[in-house]
Short mmCIF file of C-alpha atoms in Angstrom, two decimals:
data_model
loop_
_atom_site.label_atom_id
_atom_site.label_comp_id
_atom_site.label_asym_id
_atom_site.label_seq_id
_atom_site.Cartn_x
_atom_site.Cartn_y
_atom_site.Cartn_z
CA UNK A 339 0.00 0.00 0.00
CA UNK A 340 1.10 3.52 -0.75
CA UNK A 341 0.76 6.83 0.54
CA UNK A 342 2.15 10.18 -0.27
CA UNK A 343 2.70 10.36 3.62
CA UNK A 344 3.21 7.93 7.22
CA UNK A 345 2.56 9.73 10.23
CA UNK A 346 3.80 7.61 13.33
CA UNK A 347 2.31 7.83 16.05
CA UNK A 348 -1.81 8.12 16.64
CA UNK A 349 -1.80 10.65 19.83
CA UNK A 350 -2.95 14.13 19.49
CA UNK A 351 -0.39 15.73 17.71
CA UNK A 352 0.06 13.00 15.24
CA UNK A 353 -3.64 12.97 14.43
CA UNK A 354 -3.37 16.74 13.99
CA UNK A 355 -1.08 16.14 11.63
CA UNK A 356 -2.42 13.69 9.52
CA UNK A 357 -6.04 15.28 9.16
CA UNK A 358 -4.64 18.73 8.47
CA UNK A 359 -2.49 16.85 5.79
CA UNK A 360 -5.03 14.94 4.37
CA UNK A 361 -7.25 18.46 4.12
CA UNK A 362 -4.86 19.63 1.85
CA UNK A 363 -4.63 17.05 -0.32
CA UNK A 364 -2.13 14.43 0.72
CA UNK A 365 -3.16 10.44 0.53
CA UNK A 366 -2.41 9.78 4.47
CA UNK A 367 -1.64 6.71 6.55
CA UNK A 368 -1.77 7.53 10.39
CA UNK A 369 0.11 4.70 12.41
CA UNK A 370 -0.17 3.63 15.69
CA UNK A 371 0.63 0.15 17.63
CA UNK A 372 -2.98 0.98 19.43
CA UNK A 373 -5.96 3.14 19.06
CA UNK A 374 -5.75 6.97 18.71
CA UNK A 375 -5.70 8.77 22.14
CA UNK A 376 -4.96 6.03 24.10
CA UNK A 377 -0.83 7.27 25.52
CA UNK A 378 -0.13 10.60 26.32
CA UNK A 379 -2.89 11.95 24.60
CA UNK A 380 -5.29 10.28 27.21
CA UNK A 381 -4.04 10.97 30.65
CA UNK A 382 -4.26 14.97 31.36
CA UNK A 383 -5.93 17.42 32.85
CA UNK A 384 -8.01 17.94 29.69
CA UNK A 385 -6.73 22.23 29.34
CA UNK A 386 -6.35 23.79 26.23
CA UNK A 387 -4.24 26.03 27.45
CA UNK A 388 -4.61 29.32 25.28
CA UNK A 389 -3.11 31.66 27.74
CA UNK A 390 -0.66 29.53 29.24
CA UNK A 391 2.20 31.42 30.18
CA UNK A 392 5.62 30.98 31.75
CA UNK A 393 6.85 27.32 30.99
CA UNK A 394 6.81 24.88 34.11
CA UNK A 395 10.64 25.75 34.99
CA UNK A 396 12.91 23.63 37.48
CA UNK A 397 13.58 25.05 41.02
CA UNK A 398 16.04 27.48 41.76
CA UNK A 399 15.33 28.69 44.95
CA UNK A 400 16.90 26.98 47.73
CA UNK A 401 14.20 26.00 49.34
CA UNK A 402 12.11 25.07 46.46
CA UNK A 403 14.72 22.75 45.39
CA UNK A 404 15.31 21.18 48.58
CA UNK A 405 11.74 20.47 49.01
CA UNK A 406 12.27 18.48 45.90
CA UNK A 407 15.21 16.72 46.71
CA UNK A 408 13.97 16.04 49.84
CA UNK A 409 10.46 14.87 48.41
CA UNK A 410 8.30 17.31 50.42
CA UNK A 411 7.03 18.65 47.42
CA UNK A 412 3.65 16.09 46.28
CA UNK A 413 4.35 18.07 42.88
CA UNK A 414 7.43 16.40 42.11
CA UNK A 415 8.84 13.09 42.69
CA UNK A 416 12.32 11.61 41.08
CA UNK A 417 13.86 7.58 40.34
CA UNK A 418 17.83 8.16 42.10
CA UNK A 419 18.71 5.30 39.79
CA UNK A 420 17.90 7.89 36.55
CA UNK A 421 19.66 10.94 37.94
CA UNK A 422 22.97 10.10 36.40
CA UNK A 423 21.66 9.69 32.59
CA UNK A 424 19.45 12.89 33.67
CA UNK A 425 22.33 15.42 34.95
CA UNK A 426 23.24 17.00 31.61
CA UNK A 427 20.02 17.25 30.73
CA UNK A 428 18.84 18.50 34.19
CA UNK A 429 21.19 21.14 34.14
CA UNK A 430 20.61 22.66 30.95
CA UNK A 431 16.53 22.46 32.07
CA UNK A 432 17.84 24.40 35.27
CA UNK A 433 19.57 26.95 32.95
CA UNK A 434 16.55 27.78 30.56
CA UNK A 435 14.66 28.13 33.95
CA UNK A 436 16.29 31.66 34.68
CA UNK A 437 13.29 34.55 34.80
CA UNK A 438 14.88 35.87 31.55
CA UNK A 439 14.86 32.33 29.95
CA UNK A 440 10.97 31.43 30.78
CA UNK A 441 10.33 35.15 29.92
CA UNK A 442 11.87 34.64 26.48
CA UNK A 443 10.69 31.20 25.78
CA UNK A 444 6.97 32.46 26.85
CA UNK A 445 7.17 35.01 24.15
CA UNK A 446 8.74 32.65 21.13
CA UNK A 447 5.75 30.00 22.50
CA UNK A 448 2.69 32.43 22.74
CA UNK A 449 2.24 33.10 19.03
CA UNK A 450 1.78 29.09 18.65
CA UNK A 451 -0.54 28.87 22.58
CA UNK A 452 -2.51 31.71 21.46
CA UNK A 453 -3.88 30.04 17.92
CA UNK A 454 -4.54 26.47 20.67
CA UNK A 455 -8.39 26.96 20.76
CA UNK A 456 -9.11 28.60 18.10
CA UNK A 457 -7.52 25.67 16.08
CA UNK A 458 -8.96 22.73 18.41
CA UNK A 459 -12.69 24.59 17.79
CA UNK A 460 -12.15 24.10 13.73
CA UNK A 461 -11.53 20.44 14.10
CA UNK A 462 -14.27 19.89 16.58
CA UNK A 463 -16.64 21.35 14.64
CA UNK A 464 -15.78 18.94 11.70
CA UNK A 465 -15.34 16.08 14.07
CA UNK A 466 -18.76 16.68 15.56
CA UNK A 467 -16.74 16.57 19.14
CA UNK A 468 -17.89 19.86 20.32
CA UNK A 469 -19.58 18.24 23.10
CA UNK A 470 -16.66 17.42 25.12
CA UNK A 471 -15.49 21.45 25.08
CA UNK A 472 -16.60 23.45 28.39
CA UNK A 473 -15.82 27.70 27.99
CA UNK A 474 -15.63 27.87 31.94
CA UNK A 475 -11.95 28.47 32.52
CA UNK A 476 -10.11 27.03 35.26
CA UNK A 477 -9.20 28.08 38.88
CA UNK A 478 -6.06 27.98 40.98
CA UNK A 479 -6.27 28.11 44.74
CA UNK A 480 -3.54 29.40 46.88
CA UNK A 481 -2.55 28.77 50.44
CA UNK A 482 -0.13 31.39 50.89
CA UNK A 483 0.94 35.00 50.67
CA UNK A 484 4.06 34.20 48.62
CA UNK A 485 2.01 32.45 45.99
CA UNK A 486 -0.41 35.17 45.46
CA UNK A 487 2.28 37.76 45.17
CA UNK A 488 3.97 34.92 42.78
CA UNK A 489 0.77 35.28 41.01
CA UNK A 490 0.64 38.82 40.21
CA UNK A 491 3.43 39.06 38.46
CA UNK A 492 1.79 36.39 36.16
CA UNK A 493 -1.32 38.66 35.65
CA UNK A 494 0.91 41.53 34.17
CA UNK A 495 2.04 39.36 31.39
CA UNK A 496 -1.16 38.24 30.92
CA UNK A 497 -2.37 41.28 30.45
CA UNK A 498 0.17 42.18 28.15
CA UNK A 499 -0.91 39.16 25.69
CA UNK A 500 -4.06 40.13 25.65
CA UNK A 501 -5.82 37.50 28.28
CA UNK A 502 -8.48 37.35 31.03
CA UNK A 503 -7.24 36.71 34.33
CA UNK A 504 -8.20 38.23 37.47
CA UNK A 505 -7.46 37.20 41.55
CA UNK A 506 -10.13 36.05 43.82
CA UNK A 507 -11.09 35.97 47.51
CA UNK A 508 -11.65 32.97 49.07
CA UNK A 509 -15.47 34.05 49.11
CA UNK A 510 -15.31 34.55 45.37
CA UNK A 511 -13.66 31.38 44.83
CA UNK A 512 -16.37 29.25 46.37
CA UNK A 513 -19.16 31.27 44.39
CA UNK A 514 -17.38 29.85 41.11
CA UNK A 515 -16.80 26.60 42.82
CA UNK A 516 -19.58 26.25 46.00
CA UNK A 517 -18.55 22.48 46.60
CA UNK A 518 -15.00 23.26 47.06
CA UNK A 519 -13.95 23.04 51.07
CA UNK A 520 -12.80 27.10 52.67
CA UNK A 521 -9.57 25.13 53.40
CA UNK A 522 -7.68 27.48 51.61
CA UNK A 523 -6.35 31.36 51.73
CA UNK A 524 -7.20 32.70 47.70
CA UNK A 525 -7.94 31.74 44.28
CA UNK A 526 -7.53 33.11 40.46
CA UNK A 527 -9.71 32.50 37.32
CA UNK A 528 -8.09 31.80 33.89
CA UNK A 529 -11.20 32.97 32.06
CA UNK A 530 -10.13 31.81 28.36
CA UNK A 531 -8.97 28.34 28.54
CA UNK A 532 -11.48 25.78 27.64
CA UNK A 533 -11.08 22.32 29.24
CA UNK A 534 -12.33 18.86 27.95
CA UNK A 535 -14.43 15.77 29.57
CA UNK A 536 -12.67 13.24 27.53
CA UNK A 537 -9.13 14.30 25.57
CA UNK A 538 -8.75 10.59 24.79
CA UNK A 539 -12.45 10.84 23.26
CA UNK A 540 -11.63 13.92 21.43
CA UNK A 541 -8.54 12.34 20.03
CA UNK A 542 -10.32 9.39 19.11
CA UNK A 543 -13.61 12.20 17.30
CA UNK A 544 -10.70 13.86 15.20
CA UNK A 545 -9.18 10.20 14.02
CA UNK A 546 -12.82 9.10 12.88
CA UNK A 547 -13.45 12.17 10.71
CA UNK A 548 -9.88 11.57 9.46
CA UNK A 549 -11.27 8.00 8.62
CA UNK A 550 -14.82 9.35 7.69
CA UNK A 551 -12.92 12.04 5.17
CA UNK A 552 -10.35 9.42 3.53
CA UNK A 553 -7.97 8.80 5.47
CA UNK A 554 -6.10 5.36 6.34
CA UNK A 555 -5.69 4.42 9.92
CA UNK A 556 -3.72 1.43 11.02
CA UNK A 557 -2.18 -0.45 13.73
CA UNK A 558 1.27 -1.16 13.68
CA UNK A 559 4.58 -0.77 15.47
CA UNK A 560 5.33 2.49 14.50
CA UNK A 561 8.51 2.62 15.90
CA UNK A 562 9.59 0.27 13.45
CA UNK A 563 9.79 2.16 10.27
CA UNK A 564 12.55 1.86 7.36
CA UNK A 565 13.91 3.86 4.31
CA UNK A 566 12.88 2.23 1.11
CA UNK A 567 13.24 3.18 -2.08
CA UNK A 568 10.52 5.58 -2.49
CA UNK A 569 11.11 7.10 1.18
CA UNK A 570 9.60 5.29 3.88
CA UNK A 571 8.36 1.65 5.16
CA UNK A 572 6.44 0.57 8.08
CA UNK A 573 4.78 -2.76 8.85
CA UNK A 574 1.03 -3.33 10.14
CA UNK A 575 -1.44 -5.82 10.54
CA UNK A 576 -1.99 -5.27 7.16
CA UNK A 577 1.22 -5.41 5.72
CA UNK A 578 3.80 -3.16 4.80
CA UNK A 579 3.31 0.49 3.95
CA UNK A 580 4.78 2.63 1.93
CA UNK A 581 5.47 6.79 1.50
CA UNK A 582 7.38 9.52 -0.31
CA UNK A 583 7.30 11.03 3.06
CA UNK A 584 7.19 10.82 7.13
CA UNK A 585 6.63 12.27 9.81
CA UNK A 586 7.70 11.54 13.50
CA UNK A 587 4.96 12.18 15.93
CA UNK A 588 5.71 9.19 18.77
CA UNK A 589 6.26 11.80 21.51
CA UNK A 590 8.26 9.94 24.30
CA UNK A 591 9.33 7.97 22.05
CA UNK A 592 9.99 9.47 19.12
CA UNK A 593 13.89 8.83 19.50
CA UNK A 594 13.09 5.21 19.44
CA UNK A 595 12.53 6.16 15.77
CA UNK A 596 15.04 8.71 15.49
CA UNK A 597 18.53 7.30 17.11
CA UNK A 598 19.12 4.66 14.48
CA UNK A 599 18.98 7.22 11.93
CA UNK A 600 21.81 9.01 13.99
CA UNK A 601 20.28 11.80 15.58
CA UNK A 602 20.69 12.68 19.30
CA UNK A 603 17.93 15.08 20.05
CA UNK A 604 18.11 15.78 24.04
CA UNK A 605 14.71 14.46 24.77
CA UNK A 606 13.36 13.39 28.26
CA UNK A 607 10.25 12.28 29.85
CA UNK A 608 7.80 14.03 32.90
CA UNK A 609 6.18 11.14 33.68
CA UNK A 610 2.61 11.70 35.36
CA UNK A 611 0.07 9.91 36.75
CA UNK A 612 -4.04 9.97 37.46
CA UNK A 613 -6.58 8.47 39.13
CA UNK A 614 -10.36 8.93 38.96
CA UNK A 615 -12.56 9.22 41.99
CA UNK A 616 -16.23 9.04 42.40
CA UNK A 617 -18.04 11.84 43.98
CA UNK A 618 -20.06 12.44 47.21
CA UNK A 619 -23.79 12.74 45.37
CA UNK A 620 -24.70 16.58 44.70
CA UNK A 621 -21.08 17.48 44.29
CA UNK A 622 -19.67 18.98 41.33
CA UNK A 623 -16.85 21.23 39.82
CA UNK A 624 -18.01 23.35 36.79
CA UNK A 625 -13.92 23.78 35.53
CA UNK A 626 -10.54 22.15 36.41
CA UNK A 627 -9.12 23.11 39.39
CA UNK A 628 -5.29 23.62 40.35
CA UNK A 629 -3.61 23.64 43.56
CA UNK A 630 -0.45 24.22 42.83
CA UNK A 631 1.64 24.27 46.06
CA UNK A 632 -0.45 20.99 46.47
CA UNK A 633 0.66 19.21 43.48
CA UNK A 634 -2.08 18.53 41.53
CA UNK A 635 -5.19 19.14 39.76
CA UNK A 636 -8.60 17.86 39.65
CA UNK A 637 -10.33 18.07 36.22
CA UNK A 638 -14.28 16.44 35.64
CA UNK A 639 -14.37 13.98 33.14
CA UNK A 640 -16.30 11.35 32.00
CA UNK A 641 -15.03 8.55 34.12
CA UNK A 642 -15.26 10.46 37.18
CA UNK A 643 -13.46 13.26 38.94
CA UNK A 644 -9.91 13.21 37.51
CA UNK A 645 -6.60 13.64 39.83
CA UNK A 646 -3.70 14.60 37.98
CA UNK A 647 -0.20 14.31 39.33
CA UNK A 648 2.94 16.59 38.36
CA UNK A 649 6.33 15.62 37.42
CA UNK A 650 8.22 12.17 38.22
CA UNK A 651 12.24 12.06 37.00
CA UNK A 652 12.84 8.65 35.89
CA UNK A 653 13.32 6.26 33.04
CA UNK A 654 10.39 6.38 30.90
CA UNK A 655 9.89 2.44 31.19
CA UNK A 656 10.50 2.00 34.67
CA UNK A 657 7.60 0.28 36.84
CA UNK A 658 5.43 2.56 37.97
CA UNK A 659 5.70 4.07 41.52
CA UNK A 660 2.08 6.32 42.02
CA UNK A 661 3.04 7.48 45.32
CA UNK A 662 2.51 11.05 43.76
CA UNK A 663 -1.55 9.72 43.49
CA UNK A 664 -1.36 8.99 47.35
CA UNK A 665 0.46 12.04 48.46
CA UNK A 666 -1.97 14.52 46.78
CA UNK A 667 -4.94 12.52 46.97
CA UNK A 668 -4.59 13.31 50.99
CA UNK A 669 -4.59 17.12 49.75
CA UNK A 670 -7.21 16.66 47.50
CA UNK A 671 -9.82 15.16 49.64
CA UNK A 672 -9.30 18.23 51.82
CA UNK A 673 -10.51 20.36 49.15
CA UNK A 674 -13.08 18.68 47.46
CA UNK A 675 -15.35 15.65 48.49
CA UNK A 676 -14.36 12.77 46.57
CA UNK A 677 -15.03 9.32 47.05
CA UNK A 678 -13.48 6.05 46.09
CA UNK A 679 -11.09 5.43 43.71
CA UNK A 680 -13.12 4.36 40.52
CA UNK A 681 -10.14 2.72 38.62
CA UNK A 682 -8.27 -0.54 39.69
CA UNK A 683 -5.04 1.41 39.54
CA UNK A 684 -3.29 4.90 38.72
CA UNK A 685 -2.76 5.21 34.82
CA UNK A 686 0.96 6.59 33.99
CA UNK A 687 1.89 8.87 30.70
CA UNK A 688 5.11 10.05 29.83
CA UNK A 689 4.99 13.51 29.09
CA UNK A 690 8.12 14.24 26.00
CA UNK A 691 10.01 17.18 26.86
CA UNK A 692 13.29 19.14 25.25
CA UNK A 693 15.65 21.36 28.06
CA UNK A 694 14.60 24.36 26.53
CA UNK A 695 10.50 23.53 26.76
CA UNK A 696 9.84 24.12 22.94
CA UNK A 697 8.74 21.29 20.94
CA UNK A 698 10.64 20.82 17.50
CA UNK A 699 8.25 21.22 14.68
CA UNK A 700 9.92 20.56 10.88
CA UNK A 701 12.12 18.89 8.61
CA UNK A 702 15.07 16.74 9.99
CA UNK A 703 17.72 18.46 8.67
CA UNK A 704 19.91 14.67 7.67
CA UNK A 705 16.09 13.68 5.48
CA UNK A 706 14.79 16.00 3.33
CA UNK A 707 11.59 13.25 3.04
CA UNK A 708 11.29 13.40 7.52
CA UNK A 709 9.45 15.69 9.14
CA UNK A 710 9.44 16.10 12.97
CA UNK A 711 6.40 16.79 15.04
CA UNK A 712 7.46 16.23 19.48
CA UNK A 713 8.57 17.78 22.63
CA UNK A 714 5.51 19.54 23.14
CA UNK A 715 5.89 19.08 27.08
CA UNK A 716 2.72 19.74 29.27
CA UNK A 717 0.92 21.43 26.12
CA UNK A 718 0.79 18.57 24.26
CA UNK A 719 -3.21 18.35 24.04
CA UNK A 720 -3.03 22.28 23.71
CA UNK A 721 -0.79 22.51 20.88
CA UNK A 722 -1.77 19.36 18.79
CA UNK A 723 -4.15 20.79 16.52
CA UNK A 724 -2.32 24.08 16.17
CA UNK A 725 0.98 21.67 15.42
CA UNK A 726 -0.95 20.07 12.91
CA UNK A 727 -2.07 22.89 10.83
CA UNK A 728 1.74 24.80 11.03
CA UNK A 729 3.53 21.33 10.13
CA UNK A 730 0.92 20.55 7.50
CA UNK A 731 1.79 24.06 5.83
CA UNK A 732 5.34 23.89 5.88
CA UNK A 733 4.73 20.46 3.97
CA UNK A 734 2.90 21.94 1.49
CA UNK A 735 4.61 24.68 0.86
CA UNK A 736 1.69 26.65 2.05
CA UNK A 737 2.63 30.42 3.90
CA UNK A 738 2.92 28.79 7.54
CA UNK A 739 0.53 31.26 9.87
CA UNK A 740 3.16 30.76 12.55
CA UNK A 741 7.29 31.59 12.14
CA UNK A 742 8.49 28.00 12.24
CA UNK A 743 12.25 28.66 12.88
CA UNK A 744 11.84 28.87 16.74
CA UNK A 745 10.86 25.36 16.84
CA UNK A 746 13.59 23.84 14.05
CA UNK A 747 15.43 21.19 14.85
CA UNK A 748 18.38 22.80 13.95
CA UNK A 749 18.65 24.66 17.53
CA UNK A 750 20.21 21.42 18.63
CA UNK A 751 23.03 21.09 16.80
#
């Protein structure tokens, strides 16, 4: 079988790709070794984060670090047996996490945030998935002083892009949210986001209407793909594939793909965990709900109340140690009624991240037929449909609507 293009990888970014893609013309092949949505794509908080701001940077404060390293911090957890293959890349993370770095990296990233919605709304239309999209926001609660202050300084950036944002009383908190506990000093509302009841089910609404519309879905190791004499060949259940072009979209592991064929982009794994919890009868959030200094977030979705962990340092396929579900869930229960844990056990993602939080978007410059489509961090559900349409134009040849060269590959060497 033949196709003018593979995309590997079925999550939200390579679905993106492959729709916008087929949209303009291209015969398409979308391959995945299961069904679309079902990685990374599935376990987050749901945001589409179009005014998300400052990247999430490593600790430099003293004590912010040594309530890492110490593991008093329920939003972070690290493996000691992956800290030596980490350092290098640790450090340079801790270097791009100056003021001046996230300030910088905020601006090159907000022209690609900013489109996030609009460009998720023009695929959910199509995809008849509009269902799944709530307008409400979402809230962060403080505890302290220092992290209202810490949130000001966000709001004047904010304001600068152009986005809603204002602080809250405790009071005015609880009138958004009435079920939330008073266990807690102040809040803010992100106005614009929208958040989702099911990403995995809007993944899996954009990869039908790329079906419904012509496309080719199959399931097959995408990691497994080969140059052949017309460009590119993969294997699936049914058979071997073949394209002029390809394009890399396996996010954690996308270097799987990408080593073999000599490349040594710096890319490391967040890996995150969540847990879904029923809730006391009555009780309800209307948006997601962060609590930062807590560690997590709790999102409603449509297998219950959704507890989202932060960041866990360690080798991407390393058994699974949820003790970051345990420690917040303690925190969370204080805030917000819920009940028992409605899953069997906490669901893990790896979340593909690059030291200087921009995802690389483009050619690979050793393949002028391999395109490159990861590293899109915690924005990953954000930034897939926006991903899609940019990539999708610079395959064309199409006027991209966003300057591509902050994300080439070429930044790396």
């Amino acid at each position: 079988m033949r196709y003018d293009v593979l995309v590997l990888g079925g999550g939200i970014v390579g679905t993106s790709i492959a729709l916008h893609l087929l949209e303009r013309g291209r015969a398409v092949a979308l391959i995945d070794r299961r069904g679309p949505g079902e990685e990374t794509s599935y376990g987050n908080s749901g945001l589409v984060e179009c005014s998300s701001l400052l990247p999430i940077a490593f600790p430099r404060g003293f004590k912010a670090l040594a309530d890492v390293v110490l593991k008093r911090y329920p939003g972070a957890n690290y493996h000691w047996s992956a800290l030596p293959g980490l350092a290098p890349w640790l450090f340079t993370y801790w270097r791009n996490s100056s003021p001046e770095r996230l300030d910088a990296t905020a601006r090159i990233m907000q022209p690609l945030v900013s489109t996030s919605l609009v460009e998720h709304q023009a695929l959910a239309r199509k995809a008849g998935a509009e269902g799944y999209f709530r307008p409400t926001g979402w809230l962060k609660i403080h505890h302290s002083e220092a992290a209202c202050r810490a949130e000001e300084r966000d709001f004047a950036l904010a304001a600068e892009f152009g986005y809603r944002a204002r602080p809250l009383t405790r009071e005015e908190a609880l009138a958004l949210e009435p079920d939330l506990k008073p266990g807690f000093l102040a809040g803010s509302h992100w106005i614009d986001p929208h958040s989702v009841s099911s990403p995995g089910g809007v993944t899996k609404a954009y990869a039908a209407y790329f079906e419904k519309i012509g496309g080719k879905l199959l399931r097959g190791d995408a990691l497994r793909v080969e140059r052949s004499g017309i460009g590119w060949t993969a294997g699936t259940e049914h058979g071997p594939v073949e394209a002029r072009e390809a394009v890399v979209a396996l996010g954690p592991w996308s270097m799987d793909v990408l080593a073999p064929l000599g490349y040594g982009f710096p890319l490391a794994v967040k890996r995150g965990y969540h847990m879904h919890y029923k809730v006391a009868e009555g009780a309800k959030l209307s948006r997601p709900v962060l609590d930062e200094e807590g560690g997590y977030v709790l999102t409603p979705m449509v297998g219950g109340m959704r507890l989202t962990t932060g960041a866990e340092f360690a080798r991407r396929d390393a058994p699974k140690t949820p003790v970051q579900v345990d420690w917040t869930e303690k925190r969370a229960r204080g805030l917000f009624p819920i009940g028992a844990r409605a899953d069997h056990e906490p669901w893990m993602g790896a979340r593909p991240i690059l030291p200087d939080s921009r995802p690389i978007i483009g050619r690979a410059p050793r393949h002028n037929n391999l395109w490159l489509a990861f590293g899109h961090q915690h924005l990953g559900f954000t930034l897939g449909p926006a991903t899609g349409r940019l990539l999708a134009e610079m395959m064309t040849g199409a006027e991209t609507y966003v300057d591509p060269k902050p994300f080439a590959a070429e930044r790396f060497g």
